[in-house]
Amino acid sequence: MLPPSAPDVAANRLGVLVQACDATAGLIGAAVRHGLGTPPAVSTAALLAEVLRLDPPVRGTRRVATASVRLAGRHLAAGDPVLLRFDAANRDPAVVADPDRLLPGRTGLPVTFGAGPRGCPGERHALALAGGVVEVLRHRCRLVPGPADHEPHPLLRVPTRLEVEVR
């Protein structure tokens, strides 16, 4: 493979920036929607970890198989495209008890940010930004009930509107 060209590098950096903004907005929105009523004793970090498992802002990502492998009874050849669905993996009932329930403080981490050399480069930034915003909103606001509409996108889940009231 050839090394990436300057335009490719610039395009990838721009893509990371845009996705990071949307994904962080989606994380904040999901945490507000699911977490404004959680008891103050629940840490914001535990709330965010559980929201990332239950309602991740990034539903999945594409990868390429680097070697021939059998997965779930199917053969994947090296070079085959693979769609990784974080939302499905995070709710696998063989791994997660009561997967459709918000339970901050669960053991184990969600796979939403990935791991290793292909993990999300914006994980720490997203958690720091979302944590600060959600921490303030949890102590000062309450969620106004309303519809849970989201931007139309196959892999991102970003609320179109959330209404809160200051207490």
mmCIF file of C-alpha atoms in Angstrom:
data_model
loop_
_atom_site.group_PDB
_atom_site.id
_atom_site.type_symbol
_atom_site.label_atom_id
_atom_site.label_comp_id
_atom_site.label_asym_id
_atom_site.label_seq_id
_atom_site.Cartn_x
_atom_site.Cartn_y
_atom_site.Cartn_z
ATOM 1 C CA MET A 1 0.000 0.000 0.000
ATOM 2 C CA LEU A 2 1.075 3.529 -0.687
ATOM 3 C CA PRO A 3 1.365 6.008 2.172
ATOM 4 C CA PRO A 4 -1.632 8.331 2.429
ATOM 5 C CA SER A 5 -1.450 11.554 0.467
ATOM 6 C CA ALA A 6 -1.762 14.962 2.136
ATOM 7 C CA PRO A 7 -5.390 15.338 0.917
ATOM 8 C CA ASP A 8 -6.218 11.878 2.343
ATOM 9 C CA VAL A 9 -4.705 12.798 5.700
ATOM 10 C CA ALA A 10 -6.601 16.114 5.747
ATOM 11 C CA ALA A 11 -9.873 14.387 4.801
ATOM 12 C CA ASN A 12 -9.405 11.805 7.562
ATOM 13 C CA ARG A 13 -8.692 14.498 10.143
ATOM 14 C CA LEU A 14 -11.778 16.439 9.094
ATOM 15 C CA GLY A 15 -13.838 13.238 9.282
ATOM 16 C CA VAL A 16 -12.610 12.533 12.817
ATOM 17 C CA LEU A 17 -13.459 16.098 13.888
ATOM 18 C CA VAL A 18 -16.993 15.989 12.466
ATOM 19 C CA GLN A 19 -17.733 12.518 13.805
ATOM 20 C CA ALA A 20 -16.312 13.442 17.211
ATOM 21 C CA CYS A 21 -18.662 16.435 17.456
ATOM 22 C CA ASP A 22 -21.727 14.431 16.420
ATOM 23 C CA ALA A 23 -20.843 11.440 18.582
ATOM 24 C CA THR A 24 -20.201 13.594 21.654
ATOM 25 C CA ALA A 25 -23.475 15.447 21.084
ATOM 26 C CA GLY A 26 -25.205 12.070 20.828
ATOM 27 C CA LEU A 27 -23.593 10.875 24.067
ATOM 28 C CA ILE A 28 -24.653 14.040 25.897
ATOM 29 C CA GLY A 29 -28.180 13.733 24.507
ATOM 30 C CA ALA A 30 -28.514 10.079 25.493
ATOM 31 C CA ALA A 31 -27.117 10.772 28.969
ATOM 32 C CA VAL A 32 -29.599 13.622 29.445
ATOM 33 C CA ARG A 33 -32.493 11.507 28.187
ATOM 34 C CA HIS A 34 -31.652 8.457 30.301
ATOM 35 C CA GLY A 35 -29.807 9.951 33.240
ATOM 36 C CA LEU A 36 -31.310 13.177 34.527
ATOM 37 C CA GLY A 37 -33.439 11.227 36.977
ATOM 38 C CA THR A 38 -30.675 9.017 38.354
ATOM 39 C CA PRO A 39 -29.841 9.402 42.051
ATOM 40 C CA PRO A 40 -27.027 11.858 42.877
ATOM 41 C CA ALA A 41 -25.054 8.978 44.423
ATOM 42 C CA VAL A 42 -24.558 7.550 40.910
ATOM 43 C CA SER A 43 -21.348 8.995 39.513
ATOM 44 C CA THR A 44 -21.494 10.738 36.167
ATOM 45 C CA ALA A 45 -18.692 8.441 34.937
ATOM 46 C CA ALA A 46 -20.783 5.349 35.791
ATOM 47 C CA LEU A 47 -23.825 6.919 34.139
ATOM 48 C CA LEU A 48 -21.884 7.680 30.942
ATOM 49 C CA ALA A 49 -20.430 4.151 30.806
ATOM 50 C CA GLU A 50 -23.905 2.663 31.100
ATOM 51 C CA VAL A 51 -25.407 5.075 28.555
ATOM 52 C CA LEU A 52 -22.601 4.154 26.138
ATOM 53 C CA ARG A 53 -23.658 0.527 26.555
ATOM 54 C CA LEU A 54 -27.423 1.020 26.451
ATOM 55 C CA ASP A 55 -27.772 3.779 23.843
ATOM 56 C CA PRO A 56 -24.421 4.402 22.122
ATOM 57 C CA PRO A 57 -24.175 7.485 19.907
ATOM 58 C CA VAL A 58 -22.126 5.527 17.369
ATOM 59 C CA ARG A 59 -24.016 2.338 16.516
ATOM 60 C CA GLY A 60 -21.210 0.662 14.620
ATOM 61 C CA THR A 61 -18.256 1.004 12.324
ATOM 62 C CA ARG A 62 -16.782 -0.653 9.284
ATOM 63 C CA ARG A 63 -13.563 -2.614 9.270
ATOM 64 C CA VAL A 64 -11.759 -4.966 6.912
ATOM 65 C CA ALA A 65 -10.821 -8.522 7.859
ATOM 66 C CA THR A 66 -7.022 -8.702 7.976
ATOM 67 C CA ALA A 67 -6.916 -12.498 7.843
ATOM 68 C CA SER A 68 -9.152 -15.369 6.826
ATOM 69 C CA VAL A 69 -11.384 -16.341 9.761
ATOM 70 C CA ARG A 70 -14.614 -18.131 10.692
ATOM 71 C CA LEU A 71 -16.986 -15.949 12.668
ATOM 72 C CA ALA A 72 -20.414 -17.073 13.857
ATOM 73 C CA GLY A 73 -20.305 -19.972 11.418
ATOM 74 C CA ARG A 74 -19.423 -17.810 8.403
ATOM 75 C CA HIS A 75 -16.167 -17.624 6.513
ATOM 76 C CA LEU A 76 -14.591 -14.191 6.105
ATOM 77 C CA ALA A 77 -11.666 -13.881 3.728
ATOM 78 C CA ALA A 78 -8.854 -11.409 4.264
ATOM 79 C CA GLY A 79 -10.024 -8.133 2.738
ATOM 80 C CA ASP A 80 -13.742 -8.766 3.294
ATOM 81 C CA PRO A 81 -15.674 -5.813 4.727
ATOM 82 C CA VAL A 82 -17.031 -6.251 8.257
ATOM 83 C CA LEU A 83 -19.702 -4.151 9.952
ATOM 84 C CA LEU A 84 -19.177 -4.076 13.725
ATOM 85 C CA ARG A 85 -22.401 -3.215 15.572
ATOM 86 C CA PHE A 86 -21.597 -1.792 18.998
ATOM 87 C CA ASP A 87 -25.269 -1.445 19.867
ATOM 88 C CA ALA A 88 -25.857 -5.179 19.384
ATOM 89 C CA ALA A 89 -22.649 -6.260 21.137
ATOM 90 C CA ASN A 90 -23.384 -4.005 24.124
ATOM 91 C CA ARG A 91 -26.804 -5.648 24.571
ATOM 92 C CA ASP A 92 -25.810 -9.266 23.999
ATOM 93 C CA PRO A 93 -27.868 -11.167 26.614
ATOM 94 C CA ALA A 94 -25.182 -13.867 26.739
ATOM 95 C CA VAL A 95 -22.804 -11.235 28.136
ATOM 96 C CA VAL A 96 -25.024 -8.573 29.745
ATOM 97 C CA ALA A 97 -27.733 -9.388 32.306
ATOM 98 C CA ASP A 98 -30.949 -7.404 31.803
ATOM 99 C CA PRO A 99 -29.468 -5.679 28.711
ATOM 100 C CA ASP A 100 -32.366 -3.282 28.063
ATOM 101 C CA ARG A 101 -32.252 -1.711 31.526
ATOM 102 C CA LEU A 102 -30.152 1.294 32.592
ATOM 103 C CA LEU A 103 -28.034 0.102 35.529
ATOM 104 C CA PRO A 104 -25.080 2.442 36.153
ATOM 105 C CA GLY A 105 -22.197 0.726 37.906
ATOM 106 C CA ARG A 106 -22.265 -2.518 35.914
ATOM 107 C CA THR A 107 -18.978 -4.355 35.687
ATOM 108 C CA GLY A 108 -17.291 -4.647 32.320
ATOM 109 C CA LEU A 109 -16.939 -1.889 29.784
ATOM 110 C CA PRO A 110 -19.074 -1.244 26.716
ATOM 111 C CA VAL A 111 -17.358 -1.840 23.370
ATOM 112 C CA THR A 112 -18.573 1.485 21.987
ATOM 113 C CA PHE A 113 -15.130 3.105 21.734
ATOM 114 C CA GLY A 114 -13.433 -0.035 20.458
ATOM 115 C CA ALA A 115 -9.996 -0.990 21.741
ATOM 116 C CA GLY A 116 -6.403 -1.419 20.715
ATOM 117 C CA PRO A 117 -4.776 0.322 17.759
ATOM 118 C CA ARG A 118 -8.147 0.898 16.060
ATOM 119 C CA GLY A 119 -9.911 2.246 19.149
ATOM 120 C CA CYS A 120 -11.549 5.657 19.027
ATOM 121 C CA PRO A 121 -8.896 8.393 19.262
ATOM 122 C CA GLY A 122 -11.422 10.788 20.793
ATOM 123 C CA GLU A 123 -12.530 8.633 23.742
ATOM 124 C CA ARG A 124 -10.903 10.681 26.517
ATOM 125 C CA HIS A 125 -11.947 13.993 24.984
ATOM 126 C CA ALA A 126 -15.552 12.846 24.475
ATOM 127 C CA LEU A 127 -15.845 11.517 28.032
ATOM 128 C CA ALA A 128 -14.316 14.671 29.522
ATOM 129 C CA LEU A 129 -16.588 17.003 27.551
ATOM 130 C CA ALA A 130 -19.743 14.930 28.027
ATOM 131 C CA GLY A 131 -18.928 14.367 31.695
ATOM 132 C CA GLY A 132 -18.658 18.090 32.401
ATOM 133 C CA VAL A 133 -21.886 18.955 30.592
ATOM 134 C CA VAL A 134 -23.894 16.056 32.031
ATOM 135 C CA GLU A 135 -22.600 16.685 35.565
ATOM 136 C CA VAL A 136 -23.956 20.246 35.504
ATOM 137 C CA LEU A 137 -27.261 19.261 33.893
ATOM 138 C CA ARG A 138 -27.851 16.409 36.372
ATOM 139 C CA HIS A 139 -27.657 18.790 39.324
ATOM 140 C CA ARG A 140 -29.438 21.787 37.829
ATOM 141 C CA CYS A 141 -32.043 20.524 35.366
ATOM 142 C CA ARG A 142 -34.843 18.089 34.835
ATOM 143 C CA LEU A 143 -35.882 16.509 31.552
ATOM 144 C CA VAL A 144 -39.168 17.690 30.069
ATOM 145 C CA PRO A 145 -40.968 14.604 28.700
ATOM 146 C CA GLY A 146 -41.263 14.583 24.935
ATOM 147 C CA PRO A 147 -40.595 12.558 21.813
ATOM 148 C CA ALA A 148 -37.192 10.964 21.322
ATOM 149 C CA ASP A 149 -36.495 11.838 17.693
ATOM 150 C CA HIS A 150 -33.017 11.427 16.228
ATOM 151 C CA GLU A 151 -31.109 12.639 13.173
ATOM 152 C CA PRO A 152 -31.590 10.259 10.233
ATOM 153 C CA HIS A 153 -28.300 8.364 10.034
ATOM 154 C CA PRO A 154 -27.654 4.617 9.881
ATOM 155 C CA LEU A 155 -24.743 4.568 12.350
ATOM 156 C CA LEU A 156 -25.027 7.754 14.433
ATOM 157 C CA ARG A 157 -27.721 8.417 17.026
ATOM 158 C CA VAL A 158 -27.979 12.136 17.756
ATOM 159 C CA PRO A 159 -31.168 13.602 19.259
ATOM 160 C CA THR A 160 -32.849 16.326 17.220
ATOM 161 C CA ARG A 161 -34.300 17.916 20.346
ATOM 162 C CA LEU A 162 -34.210 17.541 24.115
ATOM 163 C CA GLU A 163 -35.963 19.974 26.386
ATOM 164 C CA VAL A 164 -34.846 20.561 29.969
ATOM 165 C CA GLU A 165 -36.019 22.903 32.709
ATOM 166 C CA VAL A 166 -33.700 24.587 35.171
ATOM 167 C CA ARG A 167 -34.661 23.697 38.751
#
